XYZ file of C-alpha atoms in Angstrom:
381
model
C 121.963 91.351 21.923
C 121.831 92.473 25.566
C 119.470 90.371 26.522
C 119.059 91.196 30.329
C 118.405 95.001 29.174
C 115.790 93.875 26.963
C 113.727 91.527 29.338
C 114.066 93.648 32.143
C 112.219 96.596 29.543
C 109.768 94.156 28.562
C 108.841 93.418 31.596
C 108.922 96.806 32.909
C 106.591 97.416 29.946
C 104.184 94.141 30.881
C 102.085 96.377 33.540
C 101.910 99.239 31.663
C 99.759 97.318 29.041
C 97.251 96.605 32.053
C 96.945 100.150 32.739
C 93.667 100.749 31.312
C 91.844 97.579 31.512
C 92.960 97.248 34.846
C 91.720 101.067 35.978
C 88.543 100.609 34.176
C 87.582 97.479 35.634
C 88.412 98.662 39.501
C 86.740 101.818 38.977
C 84.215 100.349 37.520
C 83.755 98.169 41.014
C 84.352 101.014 43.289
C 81.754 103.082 41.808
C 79.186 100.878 40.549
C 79.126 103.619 36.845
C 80.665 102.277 34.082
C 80.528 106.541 33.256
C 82.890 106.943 36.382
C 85.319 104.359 34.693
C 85.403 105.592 31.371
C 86.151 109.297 32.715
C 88.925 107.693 34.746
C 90.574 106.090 31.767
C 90.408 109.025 29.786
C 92.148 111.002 32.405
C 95.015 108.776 32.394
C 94.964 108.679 28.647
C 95.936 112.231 28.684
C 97.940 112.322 31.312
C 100.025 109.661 29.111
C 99.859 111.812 26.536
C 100.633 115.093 28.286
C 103.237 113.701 30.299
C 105.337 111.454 27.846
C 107.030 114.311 25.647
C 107.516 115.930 28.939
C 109.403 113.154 30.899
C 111.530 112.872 27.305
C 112.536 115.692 26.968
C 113.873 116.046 31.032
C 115.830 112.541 30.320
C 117.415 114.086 27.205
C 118.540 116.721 29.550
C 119.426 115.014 32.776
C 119.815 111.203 31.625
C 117.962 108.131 32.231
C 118.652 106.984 35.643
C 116.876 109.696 37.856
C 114.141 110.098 36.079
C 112.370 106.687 35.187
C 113.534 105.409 39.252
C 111.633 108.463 40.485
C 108.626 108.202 37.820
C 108.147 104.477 38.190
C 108.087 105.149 42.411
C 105.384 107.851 41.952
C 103.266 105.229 39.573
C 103.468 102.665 41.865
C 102.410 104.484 44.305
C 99.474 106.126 42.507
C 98.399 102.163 41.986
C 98.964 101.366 45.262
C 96.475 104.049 46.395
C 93.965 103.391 43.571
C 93.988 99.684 45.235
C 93.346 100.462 48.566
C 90.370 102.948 47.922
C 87.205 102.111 49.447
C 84.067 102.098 47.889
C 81.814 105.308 47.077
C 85.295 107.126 47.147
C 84.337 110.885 45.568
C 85.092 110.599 41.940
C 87.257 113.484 42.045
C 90.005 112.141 44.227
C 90.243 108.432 41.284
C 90.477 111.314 39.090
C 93.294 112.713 40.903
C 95.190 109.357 40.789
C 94.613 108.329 37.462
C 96.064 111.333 36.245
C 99.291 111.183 38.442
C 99.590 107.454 37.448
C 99.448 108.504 33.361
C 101.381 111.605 34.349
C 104.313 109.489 35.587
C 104.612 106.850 33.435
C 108.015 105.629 33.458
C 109.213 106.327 29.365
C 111.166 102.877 29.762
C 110.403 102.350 25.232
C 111.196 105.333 24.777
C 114.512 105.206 26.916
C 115.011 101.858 24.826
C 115.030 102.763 22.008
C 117.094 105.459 22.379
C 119.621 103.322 23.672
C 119.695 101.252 20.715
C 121.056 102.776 18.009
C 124.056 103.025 20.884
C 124.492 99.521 21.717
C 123.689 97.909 18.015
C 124.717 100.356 15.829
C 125.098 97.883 12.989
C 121.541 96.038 13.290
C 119.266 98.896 14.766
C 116.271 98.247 12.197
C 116.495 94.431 13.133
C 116.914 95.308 16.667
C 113.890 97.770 16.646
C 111.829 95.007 14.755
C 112.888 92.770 17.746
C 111.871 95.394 20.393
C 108.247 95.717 18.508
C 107.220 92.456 18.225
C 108.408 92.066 22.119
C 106.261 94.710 22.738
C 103.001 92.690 21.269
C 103.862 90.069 23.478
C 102.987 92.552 26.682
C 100.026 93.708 24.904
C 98.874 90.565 24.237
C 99.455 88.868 27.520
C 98.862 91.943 29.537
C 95.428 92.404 29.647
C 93.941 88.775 30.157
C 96.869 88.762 32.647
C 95.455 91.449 34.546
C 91.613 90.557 34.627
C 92.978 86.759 35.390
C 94.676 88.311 38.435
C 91.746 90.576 38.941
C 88.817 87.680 38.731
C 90.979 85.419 41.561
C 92.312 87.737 43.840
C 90.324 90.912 42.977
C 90.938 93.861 41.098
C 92.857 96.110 43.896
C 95.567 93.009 44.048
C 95.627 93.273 40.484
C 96.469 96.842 40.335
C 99.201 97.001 43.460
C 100.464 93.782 41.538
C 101.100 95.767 38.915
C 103.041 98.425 40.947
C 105.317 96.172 42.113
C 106.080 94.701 38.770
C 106.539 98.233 37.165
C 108.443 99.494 40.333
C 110.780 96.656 40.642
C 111.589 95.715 36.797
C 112.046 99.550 35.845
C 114.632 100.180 38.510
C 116.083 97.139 37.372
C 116.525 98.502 33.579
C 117.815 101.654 35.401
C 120.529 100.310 36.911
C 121.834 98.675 34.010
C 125.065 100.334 32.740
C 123.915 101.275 29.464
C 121.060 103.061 30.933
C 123.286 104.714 33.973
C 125.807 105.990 31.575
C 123.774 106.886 28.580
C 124.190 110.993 28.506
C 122.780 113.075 25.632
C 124.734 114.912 22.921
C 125.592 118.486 24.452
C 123.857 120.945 22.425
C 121.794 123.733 22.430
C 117.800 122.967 21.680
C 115.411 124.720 20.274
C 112.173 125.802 22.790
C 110.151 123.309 20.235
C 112.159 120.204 20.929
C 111.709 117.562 19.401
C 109.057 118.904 16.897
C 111.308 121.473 15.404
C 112.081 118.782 12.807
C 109.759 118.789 10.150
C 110.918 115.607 9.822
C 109.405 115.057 13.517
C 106.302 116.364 12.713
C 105.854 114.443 9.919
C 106.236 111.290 11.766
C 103.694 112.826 14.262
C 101.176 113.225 11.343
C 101.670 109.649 10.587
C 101.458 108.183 14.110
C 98.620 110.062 14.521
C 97.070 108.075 11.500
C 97.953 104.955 12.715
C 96.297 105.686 16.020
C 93.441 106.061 14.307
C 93.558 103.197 12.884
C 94.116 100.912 16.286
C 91.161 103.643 17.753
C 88.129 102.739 14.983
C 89.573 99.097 14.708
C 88.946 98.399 18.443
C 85.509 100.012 18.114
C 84.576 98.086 15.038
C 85.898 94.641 16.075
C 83.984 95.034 19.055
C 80.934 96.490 17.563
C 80.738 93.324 14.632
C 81.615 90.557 17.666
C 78.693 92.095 19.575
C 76.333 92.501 16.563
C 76.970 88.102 15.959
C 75.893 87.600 18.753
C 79.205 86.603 20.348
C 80.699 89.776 22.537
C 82.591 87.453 24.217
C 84.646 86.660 20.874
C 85.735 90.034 20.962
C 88.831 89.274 23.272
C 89.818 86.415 21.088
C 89.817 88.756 18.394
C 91.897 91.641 19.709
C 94.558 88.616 21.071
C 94.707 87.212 17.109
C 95.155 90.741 16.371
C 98.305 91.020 18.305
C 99.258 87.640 17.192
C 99.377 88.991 13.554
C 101.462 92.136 14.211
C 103.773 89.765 16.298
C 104.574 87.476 13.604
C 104.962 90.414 11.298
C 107.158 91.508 13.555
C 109.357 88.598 13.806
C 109.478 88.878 9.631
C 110.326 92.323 9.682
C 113.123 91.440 12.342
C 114.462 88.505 9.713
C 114.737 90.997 6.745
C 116.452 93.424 7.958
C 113.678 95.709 10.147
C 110.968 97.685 7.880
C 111.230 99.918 5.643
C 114.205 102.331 5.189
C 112.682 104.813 2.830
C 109.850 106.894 2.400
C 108.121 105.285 -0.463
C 108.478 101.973 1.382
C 107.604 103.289 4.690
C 104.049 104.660 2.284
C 103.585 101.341 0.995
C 103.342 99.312 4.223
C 100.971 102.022 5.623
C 99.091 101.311 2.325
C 99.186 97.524 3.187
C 98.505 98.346 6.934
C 95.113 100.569 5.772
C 93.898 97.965 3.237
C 94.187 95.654 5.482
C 91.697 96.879 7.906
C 89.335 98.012 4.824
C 89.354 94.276 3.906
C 87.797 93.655 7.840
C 84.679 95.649 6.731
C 83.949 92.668 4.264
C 83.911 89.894 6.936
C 81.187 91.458 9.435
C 79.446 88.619 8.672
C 81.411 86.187 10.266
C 83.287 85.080 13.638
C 85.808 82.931 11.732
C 86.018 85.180 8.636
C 86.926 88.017 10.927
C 89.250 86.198 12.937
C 91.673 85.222 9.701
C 90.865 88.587 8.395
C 92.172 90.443 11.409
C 95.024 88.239 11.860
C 96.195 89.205 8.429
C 95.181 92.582 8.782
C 97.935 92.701 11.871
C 100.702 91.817 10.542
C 101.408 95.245 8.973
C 101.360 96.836 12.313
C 104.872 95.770 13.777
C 106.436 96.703 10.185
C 104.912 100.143 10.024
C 106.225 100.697 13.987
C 109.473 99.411 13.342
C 110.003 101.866 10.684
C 108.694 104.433 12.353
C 110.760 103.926 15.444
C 113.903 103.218 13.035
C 113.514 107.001 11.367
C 113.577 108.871 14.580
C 117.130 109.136 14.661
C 117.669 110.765 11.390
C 114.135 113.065 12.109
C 115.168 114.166 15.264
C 117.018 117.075 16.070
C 120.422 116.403 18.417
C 119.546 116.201 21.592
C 116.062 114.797 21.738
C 115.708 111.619 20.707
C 114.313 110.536 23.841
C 111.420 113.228 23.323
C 111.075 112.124 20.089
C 110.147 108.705 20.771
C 107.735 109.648 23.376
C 106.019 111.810 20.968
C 105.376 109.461 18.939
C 103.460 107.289 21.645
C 101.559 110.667 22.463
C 100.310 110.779 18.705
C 99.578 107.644 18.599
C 97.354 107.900 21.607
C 95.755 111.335 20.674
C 95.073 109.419 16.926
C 93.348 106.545 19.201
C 91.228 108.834 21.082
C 89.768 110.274 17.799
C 89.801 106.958 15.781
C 87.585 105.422 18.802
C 85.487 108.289 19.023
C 84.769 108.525 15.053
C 84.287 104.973 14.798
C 82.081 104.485 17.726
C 79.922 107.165 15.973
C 80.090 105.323 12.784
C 79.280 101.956 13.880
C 75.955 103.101 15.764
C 74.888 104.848 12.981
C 76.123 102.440 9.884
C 77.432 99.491 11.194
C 80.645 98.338 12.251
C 82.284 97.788 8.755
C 81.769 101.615 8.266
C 83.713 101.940 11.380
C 86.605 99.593 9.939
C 86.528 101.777 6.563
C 87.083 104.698 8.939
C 90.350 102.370 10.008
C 91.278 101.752 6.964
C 91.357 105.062 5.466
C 92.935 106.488 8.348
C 95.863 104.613 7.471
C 95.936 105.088 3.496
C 95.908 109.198 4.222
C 99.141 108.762 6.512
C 100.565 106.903 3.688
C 100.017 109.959 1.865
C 101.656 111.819 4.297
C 104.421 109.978 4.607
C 105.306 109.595 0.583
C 104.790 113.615 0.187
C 106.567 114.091 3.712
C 109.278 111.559 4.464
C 112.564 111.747 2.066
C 113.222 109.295 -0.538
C 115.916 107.920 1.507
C 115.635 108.481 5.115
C 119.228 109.159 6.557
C 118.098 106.725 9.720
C 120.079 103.733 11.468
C 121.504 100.720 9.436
Protein backbone atom coordinates (compact mmCIF):
# COMPACT_ATOMS: atom_id res chain seq x y z
CA UNK A 1 0.00 0.00 0.00
CA UNK A 2 1.23 3.54 -0.71
CA UNK A 3 1.32 4.55 2.43
CA UNK A 4 2.62 8.23 2.13
CA UNK A 5 -0.47 8.84 -0.39
CA UNK A 6 -2.75 7.61 2.11
CA UNK A 7 -1.59 9.62 5.28
CA UNK A 8 -1.02 12.61 3.48
CA UNK A 9 -5.19 12.16 2.36
CA UNK A 10 -6.01 11.45 5.79
CA UNK A 11 -4.62 14.13 7.00
CA UNK A 12 -5.69 16.40 4.38
CA UNK A 13 -9.12 15.02 5.35
CA UNK A 14 -8.45 15.62 9.42
CA UNK A 15 -9.62 19.49 9.10
CA UNK A 16 -12.27 18.97 6.99
CA UNK A 17 -14.03 16.92 9.80
CA UNK A 18 -13.70 20.22 12.00
CA UNK A 19 -15.45 22.17 9.49
CA UNK A 20 -18.68 22.47 11.11
CA UNK A 21 -18.07 22.25 14.72
CA UNK A 22 -15.39 24.52 14.31
CA UNK A 23 -17.66 27.31 12.20
CA UNK A 24 -20.46 26.88 14.56
CA UNK A 25 -18.63 27.40 17.60
CA UNK A 26 -16.68 30.77 16.23
CA UNK A 27 -19.75 32.09 14.87
CA UNK A 28 -21.39 31.34 17.59
CA UNK A 29 -18.68 33.72 19.62
CA UNK A 30 -18.61 36.41 17.09
CA UNK A 31 -22.21 36.91 17.15
CA UNK A 32 -23.38 36.08 20.47
CA UNK A 33 -26.85 33.93 18.34
CA UNK A 34 -26.58 30.50 18.33
CA UNK A 35 -29.40 31.35 15.14
CA UNK A 36 -26.41 33.21 13.37
CA UNK A 37 -24.32 29.91 13.76
CA UNK A 38 -26.68 27.48 12.70
CA UNK A 39 -27.47 29.63 9.41
CA UNK A 40 -23.71 29.69 8.89
CA UNK A 41 -23.34 25.95 9.01
CA UNK A 42 -26.08 25.36 6.83
CA UNK A 43 -24.61 27.59 4.25
CA UNK A 44 -21.54 25.66 4.11
CA UNK A 45 -23.50 22.47 4.16
CA UNK A 46 -24.75 23.36 0.81
CA UNK A 47 -22.10 24.83 -0.50
CA UNK A 48 -20.46 21.20 0.16
CA UNK A 49 -23.09 19.84 -1.42
CA UNK A 50 -23.42 22.16 -4.41
CA UNK A 51 -19.90 22.35 -4.98
CA UNK A 52 -18.60 18.65 -4.64
CA UNK A 53 -20.19 17.12 -7.96
CA UNK A 54 -19.00 20.29 -9.45
CA UNK A 55 -15.23 20.23 -8.50
CA UNK A 56 -15.58 16.24 -9.71
CA UNK A 57 -16.62 16.54 -12.53
CA UNK A 58 -13.78 19.59 -13.59
CA UNK A 59 -10.99 16.98 -12.17
CA UNK A 60 -12.43 14.25 -14.42
CA UNK A 61 -11.86 16.72 -17.12
CA UNK A 62 -8.66 18.51 -16.33
CA UNK A 63 -6.96 16.04 -13.68
CA UNK A 64 -6.21 16.21 -10.12
CA UNK A 65 -3.33 18.43 -9.63
CA UNK A 66 -4.79 21.97 -10.53
CA UNK A 67 -7.74 21.68 -9.11
CA UNK A 68 -7.54 20.43 -5.38
CA UNK A 69 -3.94 22.97 -5.07
CA UNK A 70 -6.18 25.84 -6.17
CA UNK A 71 -9.42 24.68 -4.09
CA UNK A 72 -7.54 23.88 -0.92
CA UNK A 73 -5.71 27.72 -1.32
CA UNK A 74 -9.18 29.35 -1.67
CA UNK A 75 -10.42 27.25 1.66
CA UNK A 76 -7.70 28.21 3.54
CA UNK A 77 -8.08 31.34 2.86
CA UNK A 78 -11.84 31.55 3.46
CA UNK A 79 -10.69 30.15 7.18
CA UNK A 80 -8.16 32.43 7.48
CA UNK A 81 -10.64 35.31 7.04
CA UNK A 82 -13.43 33.68 9.11
CA UNK A 83 -10.54 33.78 11.96
CA UNK A 84 -9.62 37.14 11.84
CA UNK A 85 -13.25 38.64 11.83
CA UNK A 86 -14.07 40.89 14.53
CA UNK A 87 -16.95 40.81 16.52
CA UNK A 88 -20.59 42.14 15.49
CA UNK A 89 -19.24 41.46 11.87
CA UNK A 90 -22.73 41.81 9.57
CA UNK A 91 -23.99 38.33 9.25
CA UNK A 92 -24.07 38.58 5.65
CA UNK A 93 -20.39 38.87 4.95
CA UNK A 94 -19.79 34.98 7.59
CA UNK A 95 -22.35 34.03 5.19
CA UNK A 96 -20.29 34.95 2.34
CA UNK A 97 -17.30 32.92 3.70
CA UNK A 98 -18.89 29.97 4.80
CA UNK A 99 -20.19 29.41 1.54
CA UNK A 100 -16.83 29.95 -0.37
CA UNK A 101 -15.15 27.68 2.28
CA UNK A 102 -17.97 24.63 1.49
CA UNK A 103 -17.85 25.79 -2.11
CA UNK A 104 -14.13 24.94 -2.35
CA UNK A 105 -13.65 22.07 -0.55
CA UNK A 106 -10.75 20.32 -1.80
CA UNK A 107 -12.50 16.61 -3.17
CA UNK A 108 -9.15 14.97 -1.77
CA UNK A 109 -11.76 11.24 -0.96
CA UNK A 110 -13.08 11.58 -3.76
CA UNK A 111 -9.71 12.04 -5.76
CA UNK A 112 -8.68 8.90 -3.55
CA UNK A 113 -10.65 6.82 -4.30
CA UNK A 114 -10.55 7.26 -7.69
CA UNK A 115 -7.05 6.61 -7.65
CA UNK A 116 -7.45 3.34 -6.16
CA UNK A 117 -8.81 1.04 -8.25
CA UNK A 118 -5.45 2.38 -10.31
CA UNK A 119 -2.84 1.69 -7.89
CA UNK A 120 -4.46 -1.70 -6.20
CA UNK A 121 -6.26 -3.11 -8.78
CA UNK A 122 -6.18 -6.54 -7.17
CA UNK A 123 -7.36 -5.52 -3.47
CA UNK A 124 -9.61 -2.36 -4.18
CA UNK A 125 -12.59 -3.59 -1.80
CA UNK A 126 -9.89 -4.22 1.00
CA UNK A 127 -8.22 -1.08 0.12
CA UNK A 128 -11.54 0.97 0.17
CA UNK A 129 -12.41 -0.79 3.58
CA UNK A 130 -8.93 0.54 4.66
CA UNK A 131 -9.61 4.11 3.35
CA UNK A 132 -13.16 4.06 5.40
CA UNK A 133 -12.23 3.09 8.55
CA UNK A 134 -9.18 5.78 8.15
CA UNK A 135 -11.69 8.09 7.51
CA UNK A 136 -13.52 7.42 11.13
CA UNK A 137 -10.38 8.04 12.63
CA UNK A 138 -10.60 11.97 11.34
CA UNK A 139 -14.10 12.04 12.32
CA UNK A 140 -13.52 10.83 15.46
CA UNK A 141 -10.49 12.79 16.44
CA UNK A 142 -11.47 15.82 14.50
CA UNK A 143 -13.91 17.43 16.35
CA UNK A 144 -12.67 17.18 20.10
CA UNK A 145 -9.42 18.13 18.27
CA UNK A 146 -10.79 21.24 17.15
CA UNK A 147 -12.79 22.52 20.30
CA UNK A 148 -9.45 21.30 22.35
CA UNK A 149 -7.56 23.75 20.13
CA UNK A 150 -10.44 26.14 20.28
CA UNK A 151 -10.92 26.10 24.37
CA UNK A 152 -6.78 26.86 24.77
CA UNK A 153 -5.95 29.08 22.18
CA UNK A 154 -9.42 30.24 21.00
CA UNK A 155 -11.60 29.44 18.31
CA UNK A 156 -10.07 31.84 15.41
CA UNK A 157 -6.54 29.81 16.05
CA UNK A 158 -8.52 26.86 15.75
CA UNK A 159 -9.97 27.65 12.47
CA UNK A 160 -6.61 29.27 10.64
CA UNK A 161 -5.06 26.01 12.27
CA UNK A 162 -7.10 24.23 10.29
CA UNK A 163 -6.18 26.12 7.05
CA UNK A 164 -2.86 25.42 7.33
CA UNK A 165 -3.33 21.76 7.91
CA UNK A 166 -5.78 21.46 4.88
CA UNK A 167 -3.53 23.83 2.75
CA UNK A 168 -0.31 22.18 3.43
CA UNK A 169 -1.30 18.26 3.57
CA UNK A 170 -3.57 18.62 0.32
CA UNK A 171 -0.80 20.08 -1.78
CA UNK A 172 1.19 17.47 -0.40
CA UNK A 173 -1.26 14.55 -1.79
CA UNK A 174 -1.14 16.69 -5.01
CA UNK A 175 2.16 16.43 -5.69
CA UNK A 176 2.36 12.88 -5.33
CA UNK A 177 2.92 11.10 -8.69
CA UNK A 178 -0.07 9.10 -8.73
CA UNK A 179 -2.13 12.11 -8.24
CA UNK A 180 0.05 14.39 -10.89
CA UNK A 181 -0.25 11.80 -13.53
CA UNK A 182 -3.65 10.38 -12.96
CA UNK A 183 -5.62 11.59 -16.38
CA UNK A 184 -9.19 10.44 -17.12
CA UNK A 185 -10.33 8.00 -19.83
CA UNK A 186 -10.88 10.22 -23.09
CA UNK A 187 -14.41 10.05 -23.90
CA UNK A 188 -17.26 11.84 -24.71
CA UNK A 189 -19.87 12.52 -21.57
CA UNK A 190 -23.12 12.89 -21.41
CA UNK A 191 -24.50 16.68 -20.12
CA UNK A 192 -25.84 14.44 -16.95
CA UNK A 193 -22.49 13.15 -15.85
CA UNK A 194 -22.17 11.10 -13.56
CA UNK A 195 -25.95 10.50 -12.93
CA UNK A 196 -26.65 9.24 -16.37
CA UNK A 197 -26.06 5.79 -14.85
CA UNK A 198 -29.00 4.45 -13.41
CA UNK A 199 -26.70 2.60 -11.72
CA UNK A 200 -25.44 6.14 -10.26
CA UNK A 201 -28.61 7.15 -9.29
CA UNK A 202 -29.35 4.28 -7.57
CA UNK A 203 -26.42 4.59 -5.37
CA UNK A 204 -27.60 8.26 -4.87
CA UNK A 205 -31.01 6.91 -3.61
CA UNK A 206 -29.16 4.82 -1.20
CA UNK A 207 -26.65 7.38 0.12
CA UNK A 208 -29.31 9.52 0.51
CA UNK A 209 -30.85 6.87 2.97
CA UNK A 210 -27.95 6.46 4.82
CA UNK A 211 -27.69 10.17 5.38
CA UNK A 212 -30.67 9.98 6.89
CA UNK A 213 -29.81 7.73 8.99
CA UNK A 214 -26.41 9.59 10.44
CA UNK A 215 -29.05 12.96 10.27
CA UNK A 216 -32.02 11.50 12.86
CA UNK A 217 -29.25 9.41 14.72
CA UNK A 218 -27.32 12.59 15.72
CA UNK A 219 -30.62 14.24 16.69
CA UNK A 220 -31.82 11.32 18.71
CA UNK A 221 -28.55 10.47 20.52
CA UNK A 222 -28.44 13.89 21.50
CA UNK A 223 -32.02 14.34 22.31
CA UNK A 224 -31.99 10.83 24.82
CA UNK A 225 -28.32 12.08 26.43
CA UNK A 226 -30.06 15.40 27.16
CA UNK A 227 -33.42 13.92 28.31
CA UNK A 228 -30.96 11.61 31.26
CA UNK A 229 -29.92 14.24 32.39
CA UNK A 230 -26.36 13.93 31.05
CA UNK A 231 -25.93 16.31 27.70
CA UNK A 232 -22.55 16.17 28.29
CA UNK A 233 -22.54 12.24 27.53
CA UNK A 234 -23.60 13.07 24.24
CA UNK A 235 -19.93 13.54 22.88
CA UNK A 236 -18.90 10.29 24.40
CA UNK A 237 -21.58 8.82 22.56
CA UNK A 238 -21.08 10.13 19.03
CA UNK A 239 -16.98 9.17 19.67
CA UNK A 240 -18.22 5.26 20.58
CA UNK A 241 -20.22 5.69 17.58
CA UNK A 242 -17.27 6.18 15.37
CA UNK A 243 -15.42 3.67 17.33
CA UNK A 244 -17.99 1.01 16.16
CA UNK A 245 -17.96 1.85 12.42
CA UNK A 246 -14.07 1.87 12.79
CA UNK A 247 -13.73 -1.53 13.99
CA UNK A 248 -16.28 -2.62 11.45
CA UNK A 249 -14.23 -1.19 9.24
CA UNK A 250 -11.09 -2.86 10.06
CA UNK A 251 -13.37 -6.36 9.70
CA UNK A 252 -14.64 -5.44 6.51
CA UNK A 253 -10.92 -4.60 5.44
CA UNK A 254 -9.85 -8.39 6.79
CA UNK A 255 -12.58 -10.15 4.65
CA UNK A 256 -12.12 -8.95 1.71
CA UNK A 257 -14.01 -5.19 1.77
CA UNK A 258 -18.05 -5.35 1.96
CA UNK A 259 -20.26 -6.57 0.04
CA UNK A 260 -19.85 -7.29 -3.73
CA UNK A 261 -23.43 -7.81 -4.69
CA UNK A 262 -26.63 -6.33 -4.48
CA UNK A 263 -28.42 -8.64 -2.19
CA UNK A 264 -25.43 -8.37 0.16
CA UNK A 265 -24.96 -4.76 -0.23
CA UNK A 266 -29.30 -4.91 0.95
CA UNK A 267 -28.50 -6.99 3.77
CA UNK A 268 -25.87 -4.86 5.54
CA UNK A 269 -28.14 -1.79 5.01
CA UNK A 270 -30.74 -4.09 6.70
CA UNK A 271 -28.18 -4.72 9.56
CA UNK A 272 -27.09 -0.98 9.43
CA UNK A 273 -31.13 0.15 9.88
CA UNK A 274 -31.87 -2.43 12.62
CA UNK A 275 -29.25 -1.45 14.24
CA UNK A 276 -30.26 2.02 14.94
CA UNK A 277 -34.05 0.74 15.54
CA UNK A 278 -32.51 -1.36 18.37
CA UNK A 279 -31.12 2.38 19.92
CA UNK A 280 -34.83 3.37 20.37
CA UNK A 281 -35.01 0.52 23.08
CA UNK A 282 -32.13 1.83 25.28
CA UNK A 283 -33.44 5.58 25.87
CA UNK A 284 -33.46 4.63 29.15
CA UNK A 285 -30.02 4.35 29.78
CA UNK A 286 -26.41 6.08 29.49
CA UNK A 287 -24.60 2.72 29.48
CA UNK A 288 -27.31 0.79 27.57
CA UNK A 289 -27.03 3.37 24.85
CA UNK A 290 -23.46 3.52 24.79
CA UNK A 291 -23.06 -0.53 23.93
CA UNK A 292 -26.09 -0.14 21.84
CA UNK A 293 -24.64 2.55 19.63
CA UNK A 294 -21.34 1.03 19.50
CA UNK A 295 -22.90 -2.00 17.95
CA UNK A 296 -25.20 -0.12 16.02
CA UNK A 297 -21.82 1.45 14.21
CA UNK A 298 -20.23 -1.08 13.09
CA UNK A 299 -22.44 -1.49 9.98
CA UNK A 300 -21.56 1.92 8.85
CA UNK A 301 -17.91 1.40 7.44
CA UNK A 302 -19.28 -1.94 5.66
CA UNK A 303 -22.22 -0.27 4.00
CA UNK A 304 -19.56 2.77 2.80
CA UNK A 305 -17.07 0.49 1.69
CA UNK A 306 -19.45 -1.12 -0.58
CA UNK A 307 -20.81 1.71 -1.68
CA UNK A 308 -17.55 3.34 -2.56
CA UNK A 309 -16.37 -0.20 -4.08
CA UNK A 310 -19.55 -0.13 -6.76
CA UNK A 311 -18.81 3.23 -8.18
CA UNK A 312 -16.58 1.98 -10.66
CA UNK A 313 -18.83 -0.44 -12.31
CA UNK A 314 -22.01 2.38 -11.79
CA UNK A 315 -20.25 5.03 -13.25
CA UNK A 316 -20.18 6.00 -16.65
CA UNK A 317 -16.34 6.41 -18.28
CA UNK A 318 -15.13 9.38 -17.51
CA UNK A 319 -16.59 10.39 -14.19
CA UNK A 320 -15.65 8.55 -11.55
CA UNK A 321 -14.33 11.38 -9.77
CA UNK A 322 -17.95 13.03 -9.98
CA UNK A 323 -19.29 10.03 -8.97
CA UNK A 324 -17.71 9.78 -5.74
CA UNK A 325 -18.42 13.28 -4.87
CA UNK A 326 -21.98 12.67 -5.47
CA UNK A 327 -22.21 10.38 -3.29
CA UNK A 328 -20.87 12.67 -0.35
CA UNK A 329 -23.51 15.31 -1.71
CA UNK A 330 -26.37 12.65 -1.06
CA UNK A 331 -25.22 11.75 1.81
CA UNK A 332 -25.23 15.27 3.10
CA UNK A 333 -28.62 16.32 1.47
CA UNK A 334 -30.02 12.74 3.32
CA UNK A 335 -28.41 14.34 6.67
CA UNK A 336 -30.04 17.58 6.30
CA UNK A 337 -33.51 15.88 6.08
CA UNK A 338 -32.77 12.99 8.57
CA UNK A 339 -31.80 15.89 11.22
CA UNK A 340 -34.60 17.92 10.37
CA UNK A 341 -37.30 14.91 10.58
CA UNK A 342 -35.84 13.64 13.61
CA UNK A 343 -35.48 16.83 15.45
CA UNK A 344 -39.26 17.14 14.75
CA UNK A 345 -39.85 13.72 16.00
CA UNK A 346 -37.99 13.79 19.12
CA UNK A 347 -39.80 17.11 20.41
CA UNK A 348 -42.91 15.78 19.71
CA UNK A 349 -42.44 11.82 20.71
CA UNK A 350 -39.30 11.38 22.15
CA UNK A 351 -36.01 10.60 20.99
CA UNK A 352 -36.48 6.79 20.30
CA UNK A 353 -39.14 7.92 17.69
CA UNK A 354 -36.39 9.91 16.25
CA UNK A 355 -33.99 6.72 16.16
CA UNK A 356 -37.00 4.65 14.48
CA UNK A 357 -36.95 7.47 11.93
CA UNK A 358 -32.99 6.26 11.63
CA UNK A 359 -33.65 3.10 11.46
CA UNK A 360 -36.17 2.95 8.84
CA UNK A 361 -34.38 5.27 6.79
CA UNK A 362 -31.91 2.71 6.33
CA UNK A 363 -34.22 -0.52 5.85
CA UNK A 364 -36.07 1.55 2.73
CA UNK A 365 -32.50 2.06 1.03
CA UNK A 366 -32.06 -1.56 1.49
CA UNK A 367 -35.02 -1.82 -0.53
CA UNK A 368 -33.66 0.25 -2.96
CA UNK A 369 -30.69 -1.23 -3.32
CA UNK A 370 -32.03 -5.13 -3.67
CA UNK A 371 -34.74 -3.85 -6.42
CA UNK A 372 -31.97 -1.39 -7.87
CA UNK A 373 -28.43 -2.72 -7.65
CA UNK A 374 -27.64 -5.99 -9.95
CA UNK A 375 -27.26 -9.32 -8.53
CA UNK A 376 -23.67 -9.13 -9.17
CA UNK A 377 -22.25 -5.76 -9.36
CA UNK A 378 -19.50 -5.72 -12.16
CA UNK A 379 -17.26 -3.44 -9.52
CA UNK A 380 -13.42 -3.79 -8.46
CA UNK A 381 -11.94 -7.13 -7.10
Amino acid sequence: MNKPLFVAAVVARLPLATFTIGVLVHVQHLTGSYGAAGATSGALAIAQGVGGPALGKVVDRRGQTQVLIGTAAVAAAALGALAALPAGVPLGVVLALAATLGAATPPVAACLRTLIPVLFPDSVRRTYAVDTAATELTWVAGPPLALGVGSIWGSSVSLASAGFVLIAATTLFALFPASRHWRPAATERSAAGALASPAMRTLVAVMVGVGALFGAAEVAVTAAAAGLGHTAAAGSLFGLWGVGSLLGGIVAARRGGGASSGRGFAVLLALLGLGHVALAGATGSVVLLAVVVTAAGTMIAPVLTSAYAMVDGAAPVGTVTEAFAWLATASAVGASIGAAAGGALADTAGPASAFVLAGGAALAAATVAAVGVPARVPATA
